[in-house]
PDB file of C-alpha atoms in Angstrom:
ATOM      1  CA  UNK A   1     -80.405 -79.456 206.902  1.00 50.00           C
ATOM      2  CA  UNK A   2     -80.971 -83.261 205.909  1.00 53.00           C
ATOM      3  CA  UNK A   3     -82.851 -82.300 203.141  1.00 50.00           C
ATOM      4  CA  UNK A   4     -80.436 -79.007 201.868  1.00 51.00           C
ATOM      5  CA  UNK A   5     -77.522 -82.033 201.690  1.00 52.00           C
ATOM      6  CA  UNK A   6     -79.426 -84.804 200.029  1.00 56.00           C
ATOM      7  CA  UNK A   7     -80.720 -82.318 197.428  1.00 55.00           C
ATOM      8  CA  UNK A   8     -78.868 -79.513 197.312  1.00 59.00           C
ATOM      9  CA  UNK A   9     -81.257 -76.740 198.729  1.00 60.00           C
ATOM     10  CA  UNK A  10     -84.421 -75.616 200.075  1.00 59.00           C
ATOM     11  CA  UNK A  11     -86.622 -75.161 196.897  1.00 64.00           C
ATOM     12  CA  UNK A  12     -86.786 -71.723 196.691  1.00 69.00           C
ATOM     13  CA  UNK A  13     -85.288 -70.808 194.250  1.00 78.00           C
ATOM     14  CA  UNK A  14     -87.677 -71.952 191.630  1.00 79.00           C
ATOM     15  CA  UNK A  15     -90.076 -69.704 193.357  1.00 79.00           C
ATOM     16  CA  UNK A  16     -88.190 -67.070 193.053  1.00 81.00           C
ATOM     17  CA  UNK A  17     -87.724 -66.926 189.460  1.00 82.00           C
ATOM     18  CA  UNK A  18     -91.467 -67.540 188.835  1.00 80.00           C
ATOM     19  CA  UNK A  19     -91.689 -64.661 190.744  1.00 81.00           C
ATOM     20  CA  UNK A  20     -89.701 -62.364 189.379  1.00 81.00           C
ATOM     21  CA  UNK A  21     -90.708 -64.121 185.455  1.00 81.00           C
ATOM     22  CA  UNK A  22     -94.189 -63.197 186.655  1.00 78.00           C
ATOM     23  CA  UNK A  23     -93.738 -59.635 187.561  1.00 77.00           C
ATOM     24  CA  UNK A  24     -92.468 -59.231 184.325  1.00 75.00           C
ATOM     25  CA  UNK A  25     -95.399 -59.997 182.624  1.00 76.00           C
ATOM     26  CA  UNK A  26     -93.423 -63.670 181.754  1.00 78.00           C
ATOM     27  CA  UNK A  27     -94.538 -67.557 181.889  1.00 83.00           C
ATOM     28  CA  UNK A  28     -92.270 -70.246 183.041  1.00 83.00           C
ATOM     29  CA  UNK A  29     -93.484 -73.507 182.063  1.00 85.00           C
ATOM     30  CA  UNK A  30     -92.054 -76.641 183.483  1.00 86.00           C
ATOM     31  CA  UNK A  31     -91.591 -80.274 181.155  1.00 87.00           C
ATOM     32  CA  UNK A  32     -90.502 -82.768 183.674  1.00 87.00           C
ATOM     33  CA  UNK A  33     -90.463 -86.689 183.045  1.00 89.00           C
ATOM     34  CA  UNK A  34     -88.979 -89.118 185.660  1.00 91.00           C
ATOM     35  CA  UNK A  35     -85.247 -90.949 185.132  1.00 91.00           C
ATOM     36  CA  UNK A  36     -84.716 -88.726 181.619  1.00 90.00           C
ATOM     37  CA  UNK A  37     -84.633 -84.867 182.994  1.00 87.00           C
ATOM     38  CA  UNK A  38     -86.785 -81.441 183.311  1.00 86.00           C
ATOM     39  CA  UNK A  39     -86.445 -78.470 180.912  1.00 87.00           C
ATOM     40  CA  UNK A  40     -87.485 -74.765 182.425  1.00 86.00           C
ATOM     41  CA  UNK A  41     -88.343 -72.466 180.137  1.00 87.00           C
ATOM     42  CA  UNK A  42     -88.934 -68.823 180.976  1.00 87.00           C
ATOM     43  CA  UNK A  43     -90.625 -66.112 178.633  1.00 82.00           C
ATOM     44  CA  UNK A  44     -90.314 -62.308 179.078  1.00 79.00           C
ATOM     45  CA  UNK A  45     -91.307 -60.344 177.214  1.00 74.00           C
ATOM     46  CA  UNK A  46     -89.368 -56.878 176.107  1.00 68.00           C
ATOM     47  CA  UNK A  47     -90.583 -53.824 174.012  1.00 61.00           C
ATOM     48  CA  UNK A  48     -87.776 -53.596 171.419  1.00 59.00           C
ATOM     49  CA  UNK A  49     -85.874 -50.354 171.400  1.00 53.00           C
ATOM     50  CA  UNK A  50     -87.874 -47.876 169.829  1.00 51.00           C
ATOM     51  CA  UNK A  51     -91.098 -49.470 170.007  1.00 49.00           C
ATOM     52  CA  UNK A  52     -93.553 -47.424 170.240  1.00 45.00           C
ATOM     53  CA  UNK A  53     -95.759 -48.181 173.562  1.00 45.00           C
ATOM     54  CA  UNK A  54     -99.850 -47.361 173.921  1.00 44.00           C
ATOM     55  CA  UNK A  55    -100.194 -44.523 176.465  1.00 39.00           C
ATOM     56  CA  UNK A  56    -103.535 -43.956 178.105  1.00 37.00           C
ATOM     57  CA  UNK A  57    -103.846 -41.538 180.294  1.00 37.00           C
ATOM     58  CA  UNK A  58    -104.856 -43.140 183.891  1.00 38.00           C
ATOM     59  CA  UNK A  59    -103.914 -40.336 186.037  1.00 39.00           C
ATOM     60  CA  UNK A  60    -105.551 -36.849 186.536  1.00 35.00           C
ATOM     61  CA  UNK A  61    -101.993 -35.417 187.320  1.00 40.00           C
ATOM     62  CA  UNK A  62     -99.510 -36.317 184.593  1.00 43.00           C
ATOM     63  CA  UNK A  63     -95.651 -36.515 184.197  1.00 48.00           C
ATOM     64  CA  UNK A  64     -93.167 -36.876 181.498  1.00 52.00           C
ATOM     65  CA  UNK A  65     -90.361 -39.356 181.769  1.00 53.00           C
ATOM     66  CA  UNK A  66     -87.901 -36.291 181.540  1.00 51.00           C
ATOM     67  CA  UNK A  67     -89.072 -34.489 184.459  1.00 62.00           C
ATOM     68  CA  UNK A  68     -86.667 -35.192 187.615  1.00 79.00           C
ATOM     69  CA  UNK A  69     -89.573 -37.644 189.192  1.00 83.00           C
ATOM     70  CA  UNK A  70     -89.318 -38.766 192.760  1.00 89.00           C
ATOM     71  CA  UNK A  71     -91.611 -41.996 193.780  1.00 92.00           C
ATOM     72  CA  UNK A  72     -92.278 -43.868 196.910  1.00 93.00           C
ATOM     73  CA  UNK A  73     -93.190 -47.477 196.182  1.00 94.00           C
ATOM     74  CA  UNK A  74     -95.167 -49.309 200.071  1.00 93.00           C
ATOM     75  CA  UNK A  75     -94.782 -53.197 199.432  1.00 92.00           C
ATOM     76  CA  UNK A  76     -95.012 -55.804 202.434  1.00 89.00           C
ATOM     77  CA  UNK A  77     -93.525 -58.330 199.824  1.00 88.00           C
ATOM     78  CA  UNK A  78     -89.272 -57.595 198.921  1.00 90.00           C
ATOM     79  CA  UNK A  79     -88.995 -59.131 196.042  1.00 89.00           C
ATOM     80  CA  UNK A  80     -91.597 -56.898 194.481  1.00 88.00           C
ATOM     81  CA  UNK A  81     -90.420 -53.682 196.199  1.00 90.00           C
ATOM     82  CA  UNK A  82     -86.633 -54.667 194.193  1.00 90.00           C
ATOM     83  CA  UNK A  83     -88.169 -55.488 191.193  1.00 89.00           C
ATOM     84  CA  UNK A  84     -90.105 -52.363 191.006  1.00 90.00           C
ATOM     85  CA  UNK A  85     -87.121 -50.082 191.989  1.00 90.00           C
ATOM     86  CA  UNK A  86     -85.560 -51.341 189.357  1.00 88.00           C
ATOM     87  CA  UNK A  87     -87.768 -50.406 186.910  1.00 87.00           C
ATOM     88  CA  UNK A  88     -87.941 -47.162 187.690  1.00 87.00           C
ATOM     89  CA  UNK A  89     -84.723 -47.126 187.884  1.00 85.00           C
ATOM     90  CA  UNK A  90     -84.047 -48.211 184.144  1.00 82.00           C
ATOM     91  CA  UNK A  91     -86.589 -45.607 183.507  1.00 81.00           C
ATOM     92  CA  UNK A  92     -84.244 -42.516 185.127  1.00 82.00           C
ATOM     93  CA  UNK A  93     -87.086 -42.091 188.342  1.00 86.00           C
ATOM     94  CA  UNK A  94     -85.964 -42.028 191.652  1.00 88.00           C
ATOM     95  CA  UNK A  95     -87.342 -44.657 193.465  1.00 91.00           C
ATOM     96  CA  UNK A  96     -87.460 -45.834 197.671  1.00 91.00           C
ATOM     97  CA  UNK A  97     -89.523 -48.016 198.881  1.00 92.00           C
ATOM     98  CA  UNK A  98     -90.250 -49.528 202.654  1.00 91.00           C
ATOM     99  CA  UNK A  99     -92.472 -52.581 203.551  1.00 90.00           C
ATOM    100  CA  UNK A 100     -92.438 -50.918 206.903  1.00 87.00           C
ATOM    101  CA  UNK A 101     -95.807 -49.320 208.049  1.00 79.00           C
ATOM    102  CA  UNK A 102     -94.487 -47.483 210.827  1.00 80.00           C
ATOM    103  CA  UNK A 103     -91.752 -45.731 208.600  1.00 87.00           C
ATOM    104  CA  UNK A 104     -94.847 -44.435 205.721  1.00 86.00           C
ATOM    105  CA  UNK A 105     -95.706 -41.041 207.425  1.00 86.00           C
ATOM    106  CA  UNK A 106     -92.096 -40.150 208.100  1.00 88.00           C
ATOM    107  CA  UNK A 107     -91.172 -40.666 204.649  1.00 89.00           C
ATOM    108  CA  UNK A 108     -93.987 -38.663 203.319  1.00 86.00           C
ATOM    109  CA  UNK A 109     -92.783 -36.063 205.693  1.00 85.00           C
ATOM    110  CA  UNK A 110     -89.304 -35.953 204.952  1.00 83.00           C
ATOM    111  CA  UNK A 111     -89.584 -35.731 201.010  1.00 77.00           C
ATOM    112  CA  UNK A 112     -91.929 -34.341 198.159  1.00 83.00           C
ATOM    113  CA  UNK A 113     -93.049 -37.220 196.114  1.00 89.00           C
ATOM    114  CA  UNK A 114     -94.427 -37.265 192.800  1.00 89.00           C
ATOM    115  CA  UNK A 115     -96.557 -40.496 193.584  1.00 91.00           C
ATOM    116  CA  UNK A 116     -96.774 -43.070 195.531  1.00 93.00           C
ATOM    117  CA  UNK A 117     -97.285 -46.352 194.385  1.00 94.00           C
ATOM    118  CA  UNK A 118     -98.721 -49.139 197.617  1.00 93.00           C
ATOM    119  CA  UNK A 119     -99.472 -52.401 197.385  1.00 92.00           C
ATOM    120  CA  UNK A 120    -103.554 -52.676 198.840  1.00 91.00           C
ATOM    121  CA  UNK A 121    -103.407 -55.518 201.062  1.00 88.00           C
ATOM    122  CA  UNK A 122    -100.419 -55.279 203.657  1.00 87.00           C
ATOM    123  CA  UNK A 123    -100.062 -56.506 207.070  1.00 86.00           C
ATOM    124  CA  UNK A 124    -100.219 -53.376 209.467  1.00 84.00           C
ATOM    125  CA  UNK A 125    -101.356 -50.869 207.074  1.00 87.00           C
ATOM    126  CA  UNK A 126    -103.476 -50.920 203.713  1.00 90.00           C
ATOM    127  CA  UNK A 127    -103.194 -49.152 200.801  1.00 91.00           C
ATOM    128  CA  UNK A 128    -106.754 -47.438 201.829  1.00 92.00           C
ATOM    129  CA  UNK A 129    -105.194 -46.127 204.669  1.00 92.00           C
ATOM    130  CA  UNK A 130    -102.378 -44.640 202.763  1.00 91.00           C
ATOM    131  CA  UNK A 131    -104.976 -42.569 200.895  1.00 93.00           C
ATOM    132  CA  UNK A 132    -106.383 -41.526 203.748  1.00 92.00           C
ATOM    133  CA  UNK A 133    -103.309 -40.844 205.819  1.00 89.00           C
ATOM    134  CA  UNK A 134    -102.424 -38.599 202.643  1.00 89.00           C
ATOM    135  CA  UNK A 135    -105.627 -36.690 202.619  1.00 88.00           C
ATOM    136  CA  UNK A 136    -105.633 -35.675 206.546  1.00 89.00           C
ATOM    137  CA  UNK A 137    -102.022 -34.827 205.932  1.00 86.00           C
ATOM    138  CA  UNK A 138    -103.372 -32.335 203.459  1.00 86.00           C
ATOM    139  CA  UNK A 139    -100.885 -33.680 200.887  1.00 87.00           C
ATOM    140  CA  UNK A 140    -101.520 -33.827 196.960  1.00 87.00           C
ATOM    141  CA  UNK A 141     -99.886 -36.866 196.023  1.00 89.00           C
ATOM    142  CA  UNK A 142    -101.153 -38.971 193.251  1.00 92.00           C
ATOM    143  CA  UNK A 143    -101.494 -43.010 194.807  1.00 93.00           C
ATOM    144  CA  UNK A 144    -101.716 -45.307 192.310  1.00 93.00           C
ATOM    145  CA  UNK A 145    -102.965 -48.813 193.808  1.00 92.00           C
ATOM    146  CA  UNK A 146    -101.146 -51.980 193.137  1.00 91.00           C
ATOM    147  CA  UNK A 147    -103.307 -55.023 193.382  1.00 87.00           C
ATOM    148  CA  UNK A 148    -103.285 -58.824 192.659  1.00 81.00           C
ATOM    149  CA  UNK A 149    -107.188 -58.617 192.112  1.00 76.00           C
ATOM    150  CA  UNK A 150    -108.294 -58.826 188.477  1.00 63.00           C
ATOM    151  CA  UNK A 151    -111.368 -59.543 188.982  1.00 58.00           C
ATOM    152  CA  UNK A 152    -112.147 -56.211 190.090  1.00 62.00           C
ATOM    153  CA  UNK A 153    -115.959 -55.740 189.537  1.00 66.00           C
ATOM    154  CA  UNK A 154    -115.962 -51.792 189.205  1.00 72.00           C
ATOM    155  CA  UNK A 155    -113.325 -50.297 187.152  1.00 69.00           C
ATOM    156  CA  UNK A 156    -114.120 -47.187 189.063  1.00 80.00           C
ATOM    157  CA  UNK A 157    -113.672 -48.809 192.564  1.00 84.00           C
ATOM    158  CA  UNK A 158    -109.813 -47.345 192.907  1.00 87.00           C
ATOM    159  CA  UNK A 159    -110.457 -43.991 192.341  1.00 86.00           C
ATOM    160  CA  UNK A 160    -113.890 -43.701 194.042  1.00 87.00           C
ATOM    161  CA  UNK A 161    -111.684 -44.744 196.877  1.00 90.00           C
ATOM    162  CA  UNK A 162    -108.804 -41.629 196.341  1.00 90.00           C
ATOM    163  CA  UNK A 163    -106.630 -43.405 194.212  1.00 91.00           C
ATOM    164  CA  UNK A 164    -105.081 -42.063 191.052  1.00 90.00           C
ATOM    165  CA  UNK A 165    -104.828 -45.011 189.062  1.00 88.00           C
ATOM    166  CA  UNK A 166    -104.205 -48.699 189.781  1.00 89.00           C
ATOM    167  CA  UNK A 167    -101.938 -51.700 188.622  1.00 89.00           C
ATOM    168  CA  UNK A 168    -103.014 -55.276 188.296  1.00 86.00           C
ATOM    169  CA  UNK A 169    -100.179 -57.928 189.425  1.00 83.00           C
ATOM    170  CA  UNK A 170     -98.044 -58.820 187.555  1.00 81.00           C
ATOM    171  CA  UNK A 171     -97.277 -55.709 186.100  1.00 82.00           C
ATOM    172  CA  UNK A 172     -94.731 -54.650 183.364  1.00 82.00           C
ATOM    173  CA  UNK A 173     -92.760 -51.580 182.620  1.00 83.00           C
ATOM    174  CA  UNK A 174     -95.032 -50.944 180.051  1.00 83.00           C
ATOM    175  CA  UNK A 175     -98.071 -51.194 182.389  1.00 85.00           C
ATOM    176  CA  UNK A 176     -96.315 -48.620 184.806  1.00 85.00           C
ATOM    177  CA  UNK A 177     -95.557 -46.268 182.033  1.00 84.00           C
ATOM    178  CA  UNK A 178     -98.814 -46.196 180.965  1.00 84.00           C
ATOM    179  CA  UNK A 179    -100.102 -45.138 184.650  1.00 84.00           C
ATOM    180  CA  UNK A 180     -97.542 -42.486 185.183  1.00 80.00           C
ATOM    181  CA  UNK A 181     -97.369 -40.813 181.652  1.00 71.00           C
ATOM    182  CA  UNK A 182    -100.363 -39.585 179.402  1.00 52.00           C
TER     183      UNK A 182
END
């Protein structure tokens, strides 16, 4: 509390927008100098409209944009679960998500998904076990992996493990495009 009233918060919000800059394939850079000030400056950047985007194919099961496309996104962390939502939601996909393990095999249940999208290293459950939990459910959904490892050694270690494609954080709508459409 003492330090919300002396400076007018707890800090976070700074972290949030590098967050969310970051997820959006952005930079926020920082010029700070003592008694004169700080400038913030953030840097997104946006495909233009009509822009043409490069497509490779990552998946083995492919969708068009027009198709009515339903997609579960498992994230532990909120702020990328919204963020990624959203895109899909600017993109005319139906999107849920849950950062809830326990909830994962009752929403598979309950609805026919298109893919899945999962984060790889969650508290409770991984993204290796939603593969698996897939597979014994006899279910055909393509899981793409979404990772914050880019040093990944084999390009080949995703879908040696069952997954469709993958996505390095932070990713862009352009990134996610190219993993769900040929």
């Amino acid at each position: 509390p003492s330090t919300t009233r002396r400076y007018g918060g707890s800090g976070l919000g700074l972290t949030i927008v590098k967050k969310l800059t970051e997820l959006q394939g952005g930079e926020v850079s920082i010029d700070s100098q003592p008694n004169k000030g700080t400038s913030i400056k953030i840097s997104i950047p946006y495909r233009l409209k009509g822009e043409m985007t490069d497509k490779s194919p990552l998946l083995t099961k492919h969708f068009s944009l027009k198709h009515n496309i339903h997609v579960l996104v498992i994230d532990d962390d909120e702020v990328n679960r919204i963020i990624t939502e959203e895109i899909f939601r600017s993109l005319g996909i139906t999107a849920k998500s849950t950062g809830n393990p326990s909830e994962v095999s009752e929403l598979i249940s309950k609805r026919e998904y298109n893919i899945i999208l999962t984060d790889i290293h969650m508290p409770g459950i991984s993204g290796y076990d939603i593969v698996d939990l897939i597979n014994k459910q006899g279910y055909s959904i393509p899981v793409i992996a979404i990772t914050a490892n880019s040093m990944i050694d084999n390009p080949n270690h995703f879908t040696d493990k069952g997954f469709a494609g993958y996505l390095i954080k932070p990713f862009t709508e352009s990134d996610l495009i190219k993993v769900i459409e040929p």
